[in-house]
Amino acid sequence: MSAHADVLVVGLGSAGAAVAQALAAEGRRVVAIDKREVGETGARWVNAVPEWCFERARLRAPSGGELFVAHHDASSRAMHLLAPEGGGRLTLRAPPVLHVDMRRLVDRLVHDAIGAGVTVRRGRIASVELEGGRVVALRVEDGGREERIAARLVVDASGLGGAVRERVPQLARVCPAASPENLCVAAQFQHEVRDRAGLEAFLETHGASPGHDIAFPSIAGGFSTLTVFTSPALDRVGVLTGSIPATGAADAKEMMARFLAREPWIGPRLWGGRGAIPLRRPYRVLARAGVALIGDAACQVHSAHGSGVGIGLVAARMLADAVRGADDPGADEVLAQYERSFHREHGGVLTAADAFRRHVQGASAAELAALIEEGLLDEALAMAALAQRPTRPSPALVLRLAPRALRNPGPALRFFPIAARTAVLDRVAALVGSRRVGASVERSIDSLVGEAPRHVGPGAWREPGSRDRADDLADTSRSREDA
Ligand SMILES: Cc1cc2nc3c(=O)[nH]c(=O)nc-3n(C[C@H](O)[C@H](O)[C@H](O)COP(=O)(O)OP(=O)(O)OC[C@H]3O[C@@H](n4cnc5c(N)ncnc54)[C@H](O)[C@@H]3O)c2cc1C
């Protein structure tokens, strides 16, 4: 069997479905394949996504049933970041993200793609056919049946594994898969609330109200988190856990089990899932040989919190814009335009976020607590990071910090080098999109981003006389039970 298309999209997660729909809407013949059935593709849990990404991607923002809680008024929402070792809190009022039910969003995007004329097939790649260094067709296999699909542009939207990227030498050489110390494993599940009073007590203990989120960054050491989302009616709770297991931290499954065992008010699991997220800046090379990478396959992820949905949707729109009107959608100059515009618009923010993530991965709990306690990370900076916007300290923050830094220079001196590096990266990383200077700039960027620490196991996090945050948390719930 064989088929011909203008564009073949591999992967129907959020990024793949969005690009397939955008290209088909402009009259391209688009075939999309996914190894999973329609209705099972992409992320199947709750993701926090900045609202501006939908606008930039020219997509309707999720509302109603596509959200963790329908009709949750943004102004009544808040997120509390509780520093490790009881080291202070930062409260973000009306955080600039939507809690999206990804099952519903992905299903809407896939149905819109089909409605725009995209032909969807189930299948996985068996092999890639190259001619003169360019991909001309994929052989796709499903249950023993093989089909050759020829296309002038192939879009790899297959997520972390980069199913096309890994098979095309021109890409595989320059787009290495994320190494274990740069791989976050996360789990996110929704639960019923068995005992409302238990949840009320949990919120009170942590100074939060119904409908608020509580995040415990670095709970298992280094780059790790436990975040709890609550519904205003106190009938639902979402739990997110994530860490980099290769660094010796407890993994997402273990953290989840530990938390659920200690919070008996949490009832039966409803839905959610687990997966891995590549934490690194986007590849310098986003397209070659008639193949464009988008979403997790391109490492288009905000590493500071492992978020790839919003920026993947934006990349889908940018690719469709670059392709518009081109005779050959896979031509090198078309792909160069996509690469350049993506890096120019988002390369700086995402690269600076990765440098910050690497810093956090190697910092002690006390250093991280000091960020919040000393006011080095204020509400404006945290909101910008959550919104995936440039994190530039405001003049007001600098004025507020100056007298404190003079009185107690330690935390500020430790923070200054990473603040300076992210400020430089924020501006310079955009240049890697230029094919003339990109490769040489990239080497300097590598050294500014720094190495990702490999071993930050729980042992590294116990300061004399203190315990890790998970134990503190366990104690909190135990003492409440005793009471
Ligand atoms: C628990 C968890 C929580 C997260 N929280 C957030 C969050 O709060 N905010 C946020 O923005 N991001 C979050 N992320 C990351 C986010 O889910 C991903 O960045 C996003 O789903 C990437 O979208 P994508 O379309 O690029 O890839 P995916 O969603 O991975 O979709 C890829 C698709 O390709 C298909 N595929 C794979 N290989 C093949 C193949 N060989 N052949 C055919 N099809 C193939 C898969 O079946 C899948 O449907 C989280 C991730 C996890 C695991």
Coordinates of C-alpha atoms and ligand atoms in Angstrom, one line a residue:
M1 CA 0.0 0.0 0.0
S2 CA 1.2 3.5 -0.6
A3 CA 0.0 7.1 -0.1
H4 CA 1.2 10.6 -1.0
A5 CA 0.9 13.7 1.0
D6 CA 2.3 17.2 1.2
V7 CA 2.9 16.8 4.9
L8 CA 3.2 13.7 7.0
V9 CA 2.9 14.4 10.8
V10 CA 4.2 11.7 13.1
G11 CA 2.5 11.9 16.5
L12 CA -0.9 13.3 17.4
G13 CA -0.2 14.8 20.8
S14 CA -1.0 18.5 21.3
A15 CA 1.8 19.7 19.1
G16 CA 1.2 17.3 16.2
A17 CA -2.6 17.7 16.2
A18 CA -2.2 21.5 16.2
V19 CA 0.3 21.6 13.3
A20 CA -1.7 19.0 11.3
Q21 CA -4.9 21.1 11.6
A22 CA -3.1 24.4 10.8
L23 CA -1.5 23.0 7.6
A24 CA -4.7 21.2 6.4
A25 CA -6.6 24.4 7.0
E26 CA -4.3 26.1 4.5
G27 CA -5.1 23.5 1.8
R28 CA -2.2 21.1 2.3
R29 CA -2.8 17.4 2.0
V30 CA -1.9 16.1 5.5
V31 CA -1.6 12.6 6.7
A32 CA -1.0 12.1 10.5
I33 CA 0.0 8.9 12.2
D34 CA 0.1 7.9 15.8
K35 CA 1.0 4.5 17.4
R36 CA -2.0 5.0 19.7
E37 CA -5.7 5.1 18.8
V38 CA -7.4 8.4 18.4
G39 CA -8.8 9.2 21.9
E40 CA -5.6 7.9 23.5
T41 CA -2.9 10.1 22.0
G42 CA -0.7 12.8 23.7
A43 CA -0.8 13.8 27.3
R44 CA -3.7 12.3 29.4
W45 CA -3.3 14.3 32.6
V46 CA -3.7 17.9 33.9
N47 CA -1.1 20.3 32.6
A48 CA -0.6 23.9 33.6
V49 CA -0.5 26.0 30.4
P50 CA -0.1 29.8 30.0
E51 CA -3.1 31.3 28.4
W52 CA -1.1 33.5 26.0
C53 CA 0.2 30.4 24.2
F54 CA -3.3 29.6 22.9
E55 CA -3.6 33.1 21.6
R56 CA -0.2 33.0 19.9
A57 CA -1.0 29.6 18.4
R58 CA -4.3 31.0 17.2
L59 CA -6.3 28.4 19.1
R60 CA -9.3 28.7 21.3
A61 CA -8.2 28.7 24.9
P62 CA -9.6 25.7 27.0
S63 CA -12.6 26.5 29.1
G64 CA -15.5 24.7 30.9
G65 CA -15.0 20.9 30.8
E66 CA -11.5 21.2 29.3
L67 CA -10.2 22.6 32.6
F68 CA -9.4 20.7 35.9
V69 CA -12.2 22.8 37.4
A70 CA -14.8 24.3 35.1
H71 CA -15.6 28.0 35.7
H72 CA -12.8 28.5 38.3
D73 CA -12.6 32.3 38.5
A74 CA -8.9 33.2 37.9
S75 CA -9.0 36.1 40.4
S76 CA -9.9 33.6 43.3
R77 CA -6.9 31.3 42.4
A78 CA -3.6 31.3 44.1
M79 CA -0.4 29.2 44.1
H80 CA 1.7 28.9 47.2
L81 CA 5.4 28.0 46.8
L82 CA 6.6 26.6 50.1
A83 CA 10.4 26.7 50.3
P84 CA 12.3 23.6 51.4
E85 CA 13.1 23.2 55.1
G86 CA 10.3 25.5 56.2
G87 CA 12.2 28.4 54.6
G88 CA 9.4 30.8 53.8
R89 CA 6.6 31.0 51.2
L90 CA 5.8 32.9 48.0
T91 CA 2.2 33.3 47.1
L92 CA 1.2 34.0 43.5
R93 CA -2.2 35.6 43.2
A94 CA -4.2 34.6 40.0
P95 CA -1.3 32.5 38.6
P96 CA -1.1 33.0 34.8
V97 CA -1.7 29.4 33.8
L98 CA -4.8 27.3 33.0
H99 CA -5.1 23.8 34.5
V100 CA -5.9 22.0 31.3
D101 CA -7.5 18.5 31.1
M102 CA -5.2 17.3 28.4
R103 CA -7.4 14.4 27.4
R104 CA -10.1 16.9 26.3
L105 CA -7.7 19.4 24.7
V106 CA -5.9 16.8 22.6
D107 CA -9.1 15.2 21.6
R108 CA -10.5 18.6 20.5
L109 CA -7.3 19.3 18.5
V110 CA -7.4 15.9 16.8
H111 CA -11.1 16.3 15.9
D112 CA -10.4 19.8 14.5
A113 CA -7.6 18.3 12.4
I114 CA -9.8 15.6 11.1
G115 CA -12.5 18.2 10.4
A116 CA -9.9 20.3 8.4
G117 CA -9.3 17.2 6.2
V118 CA -6.3 15.5 7.9
T119 CA -6.2 11.7 7.2
V120 CA -5.4 10.0 10.4
R121 CA -3.9 6.5 10.6
R122 CA -2.7 4.3 13.4
G123 CA 0.9 3.1 13.0
R124 CA 4.5 3.4 14.0
I125 CA 7.5 4.1 11.8
A126 CA 9.1 0.9 10.4
S127 CA 11.8 2.8 8.3
V128 CA 12.7 6.1 6.7
E129 CA 13.5 6.5 3.0
L130 CA 16.1 9.1 2.1
E131 CA 16.9 10.4 -1.4
G132 CA 19.9 12.8 -1.8
G133 CA 20.0 13.3 2.0
R134 CA 16.4 14.3 2.2
V135 CA 13.5 12.2 3.7
V136 CA 11.1 11.4 0.9
A137 CA 8.9 8.7 2.5
L138 CA 8.2 6.7 5.7
R139 CA 7.2 3.1 5.9
V140 CA 4.6 2.8 8.6
E141 CA 3.6 -0.4 10.2
D142 CA 0.4 -1.4 12.1
G143 CA -0.4 -5.0 13.1
G144 CA 1.7 -6.6 10.4
R145 CA 0.3 -4.3 7.7
E146 CA 2.9 -1.9 6.1
E147 CA 2.3 1.3 4.2
R148 CA 4.6 3.6 2.4
I149 CA 3.7 7.3 2.8
A150 CA 5.6 9.7 0.6
A151 CA 5.6 13.4 1.7
R152 CA 7.5 16.6 0.9
L153 CA 7.6 17.6 4.6
V154 CA 7.7 15.2 7.5
V155 CA 6.9 16.7 11.0
D156 CA 8.3 14.8 13.9
A157 CA 5.8 15.5 16.8
S158 CA 6.4 12.1 18.4
G159 CA 7.4 13.5 21.8
L160 CA 10.5 12.6 23.8
G161 CA 11.5 9.6 21.6
G162 CA 11.9 11.7 18.5
A163 CA 11.0 8.7 16.3
V164 CA 11.9 10.4 13.0
R165 CA 14.8 12.5 14.4
E166 CA 16.5 9.4 15.7
R167 CA 16.4 7.8 12.2
V168 CA 17.7 10.6 10.1
P169 CA 21.5 10.9 10.4
Q170 CA 21.6 14.7 9.7
L171 CA 19.3 15.2 12.7
A172 CA 20.5 12.4 15.0
R173 CA 24.1 13.7 14.8
V174 CA 23.2 17.2 16.2
C175 CA 20.1 16.5 18.3
P176 CA 21.2 14.1 21.0
A177 CA 18.4 12.5 23.1
A178 CA 18.2 14.0 26.6
S179 CA 20.7 12.3 29.0
P180 CA 19.4 10.7 32.2
E181 CA 20.5 13.7 34.3
N182 CA 18.3 15.9 32.1
L183 CA 15.2 13.6 32.1
C184 CA 12.4 14.4 34.5
V185 CA 9.9 11.7 35.3
A186 CA 6.5 13.0 36.4
A187 CA 3.2 11.6 37.5
Q188 CA -0.1 13.6 37.7
F189 CA -3.4 12.1 38.9
Q190 CA -6.9 13.4 39.9
H191 CA -8.5 11.9 43.0
E192 CA -11.8 12.1 44.8
V193 CA -11.7 13.8 48.2
R194 CA -12.7 11.2 50.8
D195 CA -12.8 13.5 53.8
R196 CA -13.4 17.2 53.2
A197 CA -12.4 18.1 56.7
G198 CA -9.0 16.4 56.1
L199 CA -8.5 18.6 53.0
E200 CA -9.5 21.7 54.9
A201 CA -7.0 20.9 57.6
F202 CA -4.3 20.3 55.0
L203 CA -5.1 23.7 53.4
E204 CA -5.1 25.4 56.7
T205 CA -1.8 23.9 57.7
H206 CA -0.2 25.3 54.6
G207 CA -1.9 28.7 54.8
A208 CA -4.1 28.1 51.7
S209 CA -7.8 28.3 50.8
P210 CA -10.1 26.0 48.8
G211 CA -9.2 26.2 45.1
H212 CA -5.6 27.1 45.7
D213 CA -2.5 25.1 44.6
I214 CA 0.3 24.3 46.9
A215 CA 3.8 23.5 45.5
F216 CA 6.6 22.0 47.5
P217 CA 9.6 22.6 45.2
S218 CA 12.7 20.4 45.7
I219 CA 10.8 18.1 48.0
A220 CA 12.9 15.1 47.1
G221 CA 16.1 17.2 46.7
G222 CA 17.4 19.1 43.7
F223 CA 15.0 19.4 40.8
S224 CA 11.8 17.8 42.2
T225 CA 8.3 18.9 43.1
L226 CA 5.1 17.9 44.7
T227 CA 2.2 20.1 43.7
V228 CA -1.4 19.7 44.9
F229 CA -4.3 21.3 43.0
T230 CA -7.6 21.7 44.8
S231 CA -11.1 22.5 43.6
P232 CA -13.0 25.3 45.3
A233 CA -15.8 22.8 46.1
L234 CA -13.2 20.6 47.8
D235 CA -14.5 17.6 46.0
R236 CA -11.4 17.0 43.7
V237 CA -7.7 17.1 44.2
G238 CA -4.9 16.8 41.7
V239 CA -1.4 15.6 42.7
L240 CA 1.7 16.2 40.6
T241 CA 5.1 14.7 41.5
G242 CA 8.2 14.9 39.5
S243 CA 12.0 14.5 39.8
I244 CA 15.1 13.4 38.0
P245 CA 15.6 9.9 39.2
A246 CA 19.1 9.6 37.7
T247 CA 20.3 12.1 40.3
G248 CA 19.4 9.7 43.1
A249 CA 16.1 11.5 44.1
A250 CA 13.0 9.5 44.9
D251 CA 11.1 9.0 41.7
A252 CA 7.6 10.3 40.9
K253 CA 5.8 7.0 41.7
E254 CA 7.5 6.7 45.0
M255 CA 6.8 10.3 46.0
M256 CA 3.2 9.9 45.0
A257 CA 2.8 6.7 47.0
R258 CA 4.4 8.3 50.0
F259 CA 2.2 11.4 49.9
L260 CA -1.0 9.4 49.4
A261 CA -0.2 7.1 52.2
R262 CA 0.3 10.1 54.5
E263 CA -2.9 12.0 53.5
P264 CA -5.8 9.7 54.3
W265 CA -8.3 12.4 53.1
I266 CA -7.4 11.7 49.5
G267 CA -9.9 9.2 48.0
P268 CA -9.8 6.9 45.0
R269 CA -7.8 7.8 41.9
L270 CA -9.9 9.0 39.0
W271 CA -7.6 9.6 36.0
G272 CA -4.1 10.8 35.1
G273 CA -0.8 9.4 34.0
R274 CA 3.0 9.3 34.1
G275 CA 5.6 10.2 31.6
A276 CA 9.1 11.6 31.0
I277 CA 10.0 15.1 30.0
P278 CA 13.2 16.2 28.2
L279 CA 14.8 19.0 30.2
R280 CA 17.1 20.9 28.0
R281 CA 17.0 23.9 25.8
P282 CA 15.5 23.4 22.3
Y283 CA 17.9 21.9 19.7
R284 CA 19.8 24.5 17.7
V285 CA 18.8 22.5 14.6
L286 CA 15.0 22.3 14.5
A287 CA 14.7 21.1 10.9
R288 CA 16.9 19.5 8.2
A289 CA 16.5 17.0 5.4
G290 CA 12.8 17.7 4.8
V291 CA 12.0 17.0 8.5
A292 CA 10.8 19.6 11.1
L293 CA 10.8 18.9 14.8
I294 CA 8.2 20.3 17.1
G295 CA 7.1 19.9 20.7
D296 CA 9.0 17.5 23.0
A297 CA 10.7 16.0 19.9
A298 CA 12.5 19.4 19.5
C299 CA 13.0 19.8 23.3
Q300 CA 10.7 22.9 23.2
V301 CA 10.2 22.7 26.9
H302 CA 10.5 25.3 29.7
S303 CA 12.9 23.3 31.8
A304 CA 12.4 25.3 35.0
H305 CA 9.1 23.4 35.5
G306 CA 9.1 20.8 32.7
S307 CA 6.3 22.5 30.6
G308 CA 6.1 21.7 26.9
V309 CA 2.4 22.0 26.0
G310 CA 2.1 25.7 25.4
I311 CA 5.4 26.3 23.6
G312 CA 4.7 23.2 21.5
L313 CA 1.4 24.7 20.3
V314 CA 3.2 28.0 19.5
A315 CA 5.9 26.1 17.6
A316 CA 3.1 24.3 15.6
R317 CA 1.8 27.7 14.5
M318 CA 5.3 29.1 13.7
L319 CA 6.0 26.1 11.5
A320 CA 2.6 26.5 9.7
D321 CA 3.4 30.2 9.2
A322 CA 6.9 29.4 7.8
V323 CA 5.4 26.9 5.3
R324 CA 2.6 29.2 4.1
G325 CA 2.6 29.7 0.4
A326 CA 5.8 27.7 -0.2
D327 CA 5.8 25.5 -3.3
D328 CA 7.9 22.9 -1.5
P329 CA 6.9 22.8 2.2
G330 CA 10.1 20.8 3.1
A331 CA 12.5 23.1 1.2
D332 CA 15.6 24.1 3.2
E333 CA 14.9 27.8 3.1
V334 CA 11.3 27.2 4.5
L335 CA 12.7 25.1 7.3
A336 CA 15.4 27.6 8.0
Q337 CA 12.7 30.3 8.4
Y338 CA 10.9 28.1 11.0
E339 CA 14.2 27.5 12.9
R340 CA 15.2 31.1 12.9
S341 CA 11.9 32.5 14.0
F342 CA 11.4 30.0 16.8
H343 CA 14.8 30.7 18.3
R344 CA 14.5 34.4 17.9
E345 CA 11.1 34.5 19.7
H346 CA 11.6 31.8 22.4
G347 CA 15.2 30.5 22.4
G348 CA 16.3 33.1 25.0
V349 CA 13.6 32.3 27.5
L350 CA 13.9 28.6 27.2
T351 CA 17.7 28.5 27.4
A352 CA 17.7 30.8 30.4
A353 CA 15.2 28.5 32.0
D354 CA 17.4 25.5 31.4
A355 CA 20.4 27.2 33.0
F356 CA 18.2 28.1 36.1
R357 CA 17.0 24.4 36.3
R358 CA 20.6 23.1 36.3
H359 CA 21.4 25.6 39.1
V360 CA 18.4 24.4 41.1
Q361 CA 19.4 20.7 40.5
G362 CA 22.7 21.3 42.2
A363 CA 21.7 23.8 44.9
S364 CA 21.3 22.8 48.5
A365 CA 17.9 23.0 50.2
A366 CA 19.2 26.0 52.3
E367 CA 20.2 27.9 49.1
L368 CA 16.8 27.3 47.6
A369 CA 15.0 28.4 50.7
A370 CA 17.2 31.5 50.8
L371 CA 15.9 32.4 47.3
I372 CA 12.5 32.9 48.8
E373 CA 13.4 33.9 52.3
E374 CA 15.7 36.7 51.2
G375 CA 13.2 37.8 48.5
L376 CA 15.6 37.1 45.6
L377 CA 12.7 35.3 43.9
D378 CA 9.8 37.6 44.2
E379 CA 6.2 37.3 43.0
A380 CA 6.9 39.1 39.7
L381 CA 9.8 36.8 38.8
A382 CA 8.0 33.7 39.8
M383 CA 4.9 34.7 37.8
A384 CA 7.1 35.4 34.7
A385 CA 8.7 32.0 35.0
L386 CA 5.3 30.3 35.3
A387 CA 4.1 32.3 32.3
Q388 CA 7.2 31.3 30.4
R389 CA 8.1 34.9 29.8
P390 CA 11.6 36.6 30.3
T391 CA 12.5 36.7 34.0
R392 CA 14.1 40.1 34.3
P393 CA 14.4 41.5 37.9
S394 CA 12.4 44.8 38.1
P395 CA 14.1 48.0 39.3
A396 CA 11.8 47.8 42.4
L397 CA 13.2 44.4 43.2
V398 CA 16.8 45.6 42.9
L399 CA 16.1 48.6 45.1
R400 CA 14.4 46.4 47.7
L401 CA 17.2 43.9 47.7
A402 CA 20.1 46.2 47.8
P403 CA 20.0 47.1 51.6
R404 CA 19.3 43.4 52.5
A405 CA 22.2 42.2 50.3
L406 CA 24.5 44.7 52.1
R407 CA 23.4 43.4 55.5
N408 CA 23.5 39.7 54.6
P409 CA 25.5 39.3 51.3
G410 CA 25.8 35.5 51.3
P411 CA 22.6 34.5 49.5
A412 CA 22.8 37.4 47.1
L413 CA 26.4 36.5 46.2
R414 CA 25.4 32.9 45.6
F415 CA 22.5 34.0 43.4
F416 CA 24.3 36.7 41.4
P417 CA 26.3 34.4 39.0
I418 CA 23.2 32.4 37.9
A419 CA 21.1 35.6 37.6
A420 CA 23.8 37.2 35.5
R421 CA 24.1 34.0 33.3
T422 CA 20.4 33.8 32.7
A423 CA 20.3 37.5 31.8
V424 CA 23.0 37.0 29.2
L425 CA 21.4 33.8 27.8
D426 CA 18.0 35.4 27.6
R427 CA 19.5 37.8 25.0
V428 CA 22.1 35.7 23.3
A429 CA 20.4 32.3 22.8
A430 CA 18.1 33.8 20.1
L431 CA 21.2 33.9 17.8
V432 CA 21.5 30.2 17.5
G433 CA 18.6 30.4 15.0
S434 CA 21.0 32.0 12.6
R435 CA 22.6 29.4 10.5
R436 CA 25.6 31.7 9.9
V437 CA 26.6 32.1 13.5
G438 CA 24.5 29.5 15.3
A439 CA 27.1 26.7 15.6
S440 CA 29.8 28.9 17.0
V441 CA 27.5 30.7 19.4
E442 CA 26.2 27.4 20.6
R443 CA 29.5 26.4 22.2
S444 CA 29.5 29.6 24.3
I445 CA 25.9 28.9 25.3
D446 CA 26.8 25.4 26.4
S447 CA 29.3 26.8 28.8
L448 CA 27.0 29.5 30.1
V449 CA 24.1 27.0 30.6
G450 CA 26.5 24.8 32.6
E451 CA 26.6 21.1 33.4
A452 CA 23.5 19.3 34.9
P453 CA 24.6 17.9 38.3
R454 CA 24.5 14.1 38.2
H455 CA 24.3 13.0 41.8
V456 CA 22.2 15.0 44.2
G457 CA 20.6 12.1 46.0
P458 CA 18.6 12.7 49.2
G459 CA 21.8 12.3 51.3
A460 CA 23.1 15.6 49.8
W461 CA 20.1 17.4 51.1
R462 CA 20.1 16.7 54.8
E463 CA 21.6 19.7 56.6
P464 CA 22.7 19.0 60.2
G465 CA 19.7 18.9 62.4
S466 CA 17.2 19.0 59.5
R467 CA 15.2 16.4 57.6
D468 CA 14.2 16.3 54.0
R469 CA 10.9 18.0 53.2
A470 CA 9.0 14.8 52.5
D471 CA 9.7 13.8 56.1
D472 CA 8.6 17.2 57.3
L473 CA 5.4 16.8 55.4
A474 CA 4.8 13.3 56.7
D475 CA 5.3 14.7 60.2
T476 CA 2.8 17.5 59.6
S477 CA 0.0 15.0 58.7
R478 CA 1.0 12.6 61.5
S479 CA 0.9 15.3 64.2
R480 CA -2.5 16.3 62.9
E481 CA -3.7 12.7 63.2
D482 CA -2.4 12.6 66.7
A483 CA -4.2 15.8 67.6
Ligands
LIG1 C1 3.0 14.0 34.6 C2 3.4 15.1 33.6 C3 3.0 16.4 34.0 C4 3.3 17.4 33.1 N1 2.9 18.7 33.4 C5 3.1 19.7 32.5 C6 2.5 20.9 32.7 O1 2.0 21.2 33.8 N2 2.6 21.9 31.8 C7 3.1 21.6 30.5 O2 3.2 22.5 29.7 N3 3.7 20.4 30.3 C8 3.7 19.4 31.2 N4 4.2 18.2 31.0 C9 4.9 18.0 29.7 C10 3.9 17.8 28.6 O3 3.0 16.8 28.8 C11 4.6 17.6 27.3 O4 5.6 18.6 27.1 C12 3.7 17.6 26.1 O5 2.7 16.5 26.2 C13 4.4 17.3 24.8 O6 3.5 17.3 23.7 P1 4.0 16.7 22.3 O7 2.8 16.8 21.4 O8 5.3 17.3 21.9 O9 4.3 15.2 22.6 P2 3.4 14.0 23.3 O10 2.3 14.6 24.1 O11 4.4 13.1 23.9 O12 2.7 13.3 22.0 C14 3.5 12.5 21.2 C15 2.6 11.5 20.4 O13 3.4 10.8 19.5 C16 3.1 9.4 19.5 N5 4.2 8.6 19.1 C17 5.4 8.5 19.8 N6 6.2 7.7 19.1 C18 5.6 7.4 18.0 C19 6.0 6.6 16.8 N7 7.2 5.9 16.8 N8 5.1 6.4 15.8 C20 3.9 7.0 15.9 N9 3.5 7.8 16.9 C21 4.3 8.0 17.9 C22 2.6 9.2 20.9 O14 1.7 8.1 20.9 C23 1.9 10.5 21.3 O15 0.5 10.5 21.0 C24 4.0 17.1 31.9 C25 4.4 15.8 31.6 C26 4.1 14.8 32.5 C27 4.6 13.4 32.1

